């Protein structure tokens, strides 16, 4: 079974600075997808960024980028120019490519605080 | 632009009571999912469905039942509520099960069993 580990329960960053959230995972599959979801106090789960395992190029979405290290099974999220609205819980998630295994496996989350 | 709609948003139940959490989506998605999120934890899959009439167990199915009679609706039923089922419940959907398809989440239902 796949597992996703987020070893940082809480992180804080000064507004306008850069922060990196860590995520590692364990799988025996070769093709899969990785996601970062943001959950603000409103509780809604918002997709931030996604990465296909077969792509070597790291995904980027505006101020959000990932550092995907397939051999190390690491998938960190970098937030540049942090803004107050970035304060939220961030969840790393894994999704396999085998039929019957399309469900998401989530990490336990990292609570990000932005310091004004 | 409704997306995934969950009702109710909040509910308090007594031990042993039953209730149904409603979930409906208007995006014609085939795949639907129910997750629970316990305090300080990530989401865990309860049940999922790959299309009308087809459901399957996830990681934590005990104490729950689902049905999928239409593409739009995927209700989650608690038959005999227990304190361990106090949690926030999320419904999600995706067009297919393909890994490139992100799941769209509802706003969640906060359920307390007292």
Short mmCIF file of C-alpha atoms in Angstrom, two decimals:
data_model
loop_
_atom_site.label_atom_id
_atom_site.label_comp_id
_atom_site.label_asym_id
_atom_site.label_seq_id
_atom_site.Cartn_x
_atom_site.Cartn_y
_atom_site.Cartn_z
CA UNK A 1 0.00 0.00 0.00
CA UNK A 2 1.09 3.51 -0.70
CA UNK A 3 1.94 5.87 2.14
CA UNK A 4 2.48 9.61 2.19
CA UNK A 5 4.49 11.30 4.93
CA UNK A 6 4.58 14.97 5.82
CA UNK A 7 7.12 15.38 8.59
CA UNK A 8 6.44 19.04 9.35
CA UNK A 9 3.19 19.45 11.33
CA UNK A 10 3.64 23.25 11.38
CA UNK A 11 5.67 25.81 9.46
CA UNK A 12 5.80 29.58 9.53
CA UNK A 13 7.23 32.13 7.13
CA UNK A 14 7.53 35.89 6.97
CA UNK A 15 5.29 37.56 4.44
CA UNK A 16 7.03 37.91 1.05
CA UNK A 17 9.59 35.24 1.93
CA UNK A 18 9.91 31.72 0.50
CA UNK A 19 8.96 28.51 2.30
CA UNK A 20 9.32 24.84 1.38
CA UNK A 21 6.98 22.12 2.61
CA UNK A 22 8.25 18.55 2.60
CA UNK A 23 6.55 15.37 1.45
CA UNK A 24 7.84 11.85 0.96
CA UNK A 25 5.94 8.83 -0.26
CA UNK A 26 6.36 5.12 -0.65
CA UNK A 27 5.14 3.15 -3.66
CA UNK A 28 6.09 0.24 -5.89
CA UNK A 29 4.34 1.73 -8.91
CA UNK A 30 6.23 3.45 -11.71
CA UNK A 31 3.41 5.66 -13.01
CA UNK A 32 1.48 7.82 -10.62
CA UNK A 33 0.41 11.37 -9.88
CA UNK A 34 1.26 13.64 -6.97
CA UNK A 35 -0.80 16.57 -5.75
CA UNK A 36 -0.62 19.38 -3.25
CA UNK A 37 -3.96 20.52 -1.83
CA UNK A 38 -4.58 23.62 0.26
CA UNK A 39 -7.23 23.66 2.97
CA UNK A 40 -7.96 27.14 4.37
CA UNK A 41 -10.08 27.68 7.49
CA UNK A 42 -13.15 27.48 5.28
CA UNK A 43 -12.31 23.73 5.02
CA UNK A 44 -12.61 23.60 1.26
CA UNK A 45 -9.94 21.45 -0.40
CA UNK A 46 -8.26 23.42 -3.19
CA UNK A 47 -5.89 21.89 -5.69
CA UNK A 48 -2.61 23.85 -5.73
CA UNK A 49 -0.37 21.91 -8.08
CA UNK A 50 0.10 18.43 -9.57
CA UNK A 51 2.99 16.42 -10.97
CA UNK A 52 3.03 13.41 -13.26
CA UNK A 53 5.63 10.86 -12.21
CA UNK A 54 6.92 10.27 -15.74
CA UNK A 55 7.70 13.96 -16.24
CA UNK A 56 11.15 15.01 -15.12
CA UNK A 57 10.34 18.70 -15.33
CA UNK A 58 9.07 20.15 -12.07
CA UNK A 59 5.55 21.57 -12.17
CA UNK A 60 5.05 25.31 -11.62
CA UNK A 61 1.89 27.32 -10.99
CA UNK A 62 2.62 31.02 -10.51
CA UNK A 63 4.22 31.34 -7.03
CA UNK A 64 3.97 27.61 -6.37
CA UNK A 65 6.51 25.09 -7.61
CA UNK A 66 7.55 21.58 -6.71
CA UNK A 67 10.84 19.77 -6.37
CA UNK A 68 10.08 16.24 -7.54
CA UNK A 69 12.82 13.70 -6.85
CA UNK A 70 11.46 10.38 -8.14
CA UNK A 71 14.38 8.22 -7.04
CA UNK A 72 14.22 9.66 -3.53
CA UNK A 73 10.39 9.58 -3.56
CA UNK A 74 10.29 13.17 -2.48
CA UNK A 75 7.79 15.85 -3.55
CA UNK A 76 8.29 19.20 -1.83
CA UNK A 77 6.25 22.35 -2.39
CA UNK A 78 7.92 25.75 -2.61
CA UNK A 79 5.86 28.88 -2.09
CA UNK A 80 7.57 32.07 -3.22
CA UNK A 81 6.64 35.61 -2.18
CA UNK A 82 4.38 34.26 0.58
CA UNK A 83 1.10 36.10 1.05
CA UNK A 84 -1.30 36.24 3.97
CA UNK A 85 -3.84 34.31 1.93
CA UNK A 86 -1.44 31.37 1.73
CA UNK A 87 -2.08 30.57 5.40
CA UNK A 88 -3.74 27.14 5.44
CA UNK A 89 -3.24 23.42 5.95
CA UNK A 90 -1.35 21.89 3.04
CA UNK A 91 -1.81 18.24 2.14
CA UNK A 92 0.38 16.16 -0.10
CA UNK A 93 -1.49 13.38 -1.93
CA UNK A 94 -0.64 10.38 -4.10
CA UNK A 95 -2.73 8.73 -6.78
CA UNK A 96 -1.83 5.46 -8.50
CA UNK A 97 -2.44 4.54 -12.11
CA UNK A 98 -3.65 0.98 -11.70
CA UNK A 99 -7.33 0.28 -12.28
CA UNK A 100 -9.00 0.04 -8.90
CA UNK A 101 -6.29 2.17 -7.31
CA UNK A 102 -7.42 5.58 -8.48
CA UNK A 103 -8.12 6.87 -4.99
CA UNK A 104 -6.03 9.56 -3.33
CA UNK A 105 -3.78 8.80 -0.38
CA UNK A 106 -3.17 11.87 1.78
CA UNK A 107 -0.42 12.86 4.17
CA UNK A 108 -1.28 14.26 7.61
CA UNK A 109 -0.79 17.85 6.52
CA UNK A 110 1.39 20.86 7.34
CA UNK A 111 -0.15 23.95 8.90
CA UNK A 112 1.42 27.03 7.32
CA UNK A 113 1.34 30.36 9.18
CA UNK A 114 2.24 33.61 7.44
CA UNK A 115 3.81 36.23 9.69
CA UNK A 116 2.96 39.80 8.64
CA UNK B 1 -21.09 26.90 -10.86
CA UNK B 2 -22.28 24.58 -8.10
CA UNK B 3 -19.66 21.83 -8.47
CA UNK B 4 -19.90 19.38 -5.55
CA UNK B 5 -22.60 20.20 -3.01
CA UNK B 6 -22.79 18.61 0.42
CA UNK B 7 -25.65 18.86 2.91
CA UNK B 8 -25.91 19.45 5.77
CA UNK B 9 -22.86 21.55 6.71
CA UNK B 10 -23.16 20.73 10.40
CA UNK B 11 -24.99 18.05 12.36
CA UNK B 12 -25.06 16.71 15.89
CA UNK B 13 -26.26 13.15 16.42
CA UNK B 14 -26.88 11.04 19.47
CA UNK B 15 -25.18 7.66 19.78
CA UNK B 16 -27.19 5.04 17.94
CA UNK B 17 -29.03 7.45 15.65
CA UNK B 18 -28.79 7.16 11.90
CA UNK B 19 -28.48 9.77 9.21
CA UNK B 20 -27.59 10.30 5.58
CA UNK B 21 -25.01 12.78 4.34
CA UNK B 22 -25.98 14.04 0.94
CA UNK B 23 -23.60 14.72 -1.93
CA UNK B 24 -24.50 15.82 -5.42
CA UNK B 25 -22.40 17.04 -8.34
CA UNK B 26 -23.48 18.76 -11.52
CA UNK B 27 -20.36 18.16 -13.60
CA UNK B 28 -21.42 14.76 -14.98
CA UNK B 29 -18.44 13.13 -13.28
CA UNK B 30 -18.35 9.35 -13.23
CA UNK B 31 -16.16 8.98 -10.15
CA UNK B 32 -17.27 10.03 -6.69
CA UNK B 33 -15.62 9.61 -3.30
CA UNK B 34 -16.33 9.97 0.41
CA UNK B 35 -13.52 10.90 2.79
CA UNK B 36 -13.37 11.59 6.49
CA UNK B 37 -10.91 13.95 8.11
CA UNK B 38 -10.18 13.54 11.80
CA UNK B 39 -8.57 16.42 13.74
CA UNK B 40 -4.93 16.96 12.76
CA UNK B 41 -5.06 14.22 10.17
CA UNK B 42 -5.26 13.88 6.41
CA UNK B 43 -8.29 12.59 4.58
CA UNK B 44 -9.06 8.88 4.59
CA UNK B 45 -11.20 7.24 1.93
CA UNK B 46 -14.43 5.64 3.15
CA UNK B 47 -16.11 4.55 -0.09
CA UNK B 48 -15.90 5.40 -3.74
CA UNK B 49 -17.91 4.85 -6.90
CA UNK B 50 -16.78 4.56 -10.51
CA UNK B 51 -20.27 5.06 -11.92
CA UNK B 52 -23.97 4.66 -11.25
CA UNK B 53 -24.68 1.30 -9.65
CA UNK B 54 -21.04 0.61 -8.77
CA UNK B 55 -19.47 1.22 -5.37
CA UNK B 56 -16.41 -0.08 -3.58
CA UNK B 57 -14.83 0.13 -0.15
CA UNK B 58 -12.01 2.44 0.68
CA UNK B 59 -9.65 2.45 3.63
CA UNK B 60 -12.18 2.94 6.47
CA UNK B 61 -15.63 1.63 5.37
CA UNK B 62 -16.85 0.10 8.65
CA UNK B 63 -19.97 1.73 10.01
CA UNK B 64 -20.96 3.32 6.70
CA UNK B 65 -22.98 2.45 3.63
CA UNK B 66 -23.31 4.11 0.24
CA UNK B 67 -25.43 3.86 -2.86
CA UNK B 68 -25.12 5.35 -6.33
CA UNK B 69 -28.40 5.18 -8.19
CA UNK B 70 -27.64 8.22 -10.38
CA UNK B 71 -24.51 9.84 -11.76
CA UNK B 72 -25.20 13.01 -9.77
CA UNK B 73 -25.82 11.68 -6.26
CA UNK B 74 -23.67 9.69 -3.86
CA UNK B 75 -25.20 9.64 -0.36
CA UNK B 76 -23.31 8.30 2.67
CA UNK B 77 -25.33 6.60 5.39
CA UNK B 78 -24.45 6.08 9.03
CA UNK B 79 -26.73 3.40 10.50
CA UNK B 80 -25.74 3.37 14.17
CA UNK B 81 -23.78 6.49 14.96
CA UNK B 82 -20.79 6.04 17.28
CA UNK B 83 -18.51 8.66 18.90
CA UNK B 84 -15.63 7.39 16.72
CA UNK B 85 -17.50 8.71 13.70
CA UNK B 86 -17.18 12.29 14.88
CA UNK B 87 -15.29 13.86 12.01
CA UNK B 88 -15.48 16.16 9.02
CA UNK B 89 -16.75 14.38 5.93
CA UNK B 90 -15.78 15.39 2.40
CA UNK B 91 -17.35 14.30 -0.84
CA UNK B 92 -15.35 14.58 -4.05
CA UNK B 93 -15.76 13.80 -7.74
CA UNK B 94 -13.61 13.46 -10.84
CA UNK B 95 -14.44 12.91 -14.54
CA UNK B 96 -12.73 9.54 -14.63
CA UNK B 97 -10.39 7.61 -12.43
CA UNK B 98 -7.44 8.65 -14.53
CA UNK B 99 -4.53 9.93 -12.55
CA UNK B 100 -4.48 13.17 -14.48
CA UNK B 101 -7.92 14.06 -13.23
CA UNK B 102 -7.95 16.14 -10.06
CA UNK B 103 -10.73 15.53 -7.60
CA UNK B 104 -13.18 18.35 -6.95
CA UNK B 105 -14.18 18.59 -3.31
CA UNK B 106 -17.32 19.76 -1.58
CA UNK B 107 -17.16 22.10 1.42
CA UNK B 108 -17.46 19.30 3.96
CA UNK B 109 -19.95 18.24 6.63
CA UNK B 110 -18.94 18.56 10.28
CA UNK B 111 -20.54 15.71 12.21
CA UNK B 112 -20.48 15.32 15.99
CA UNK B 113 -21.74 12.20 17.77
CA UNK B 114 -22.59 12.76 21.42
#
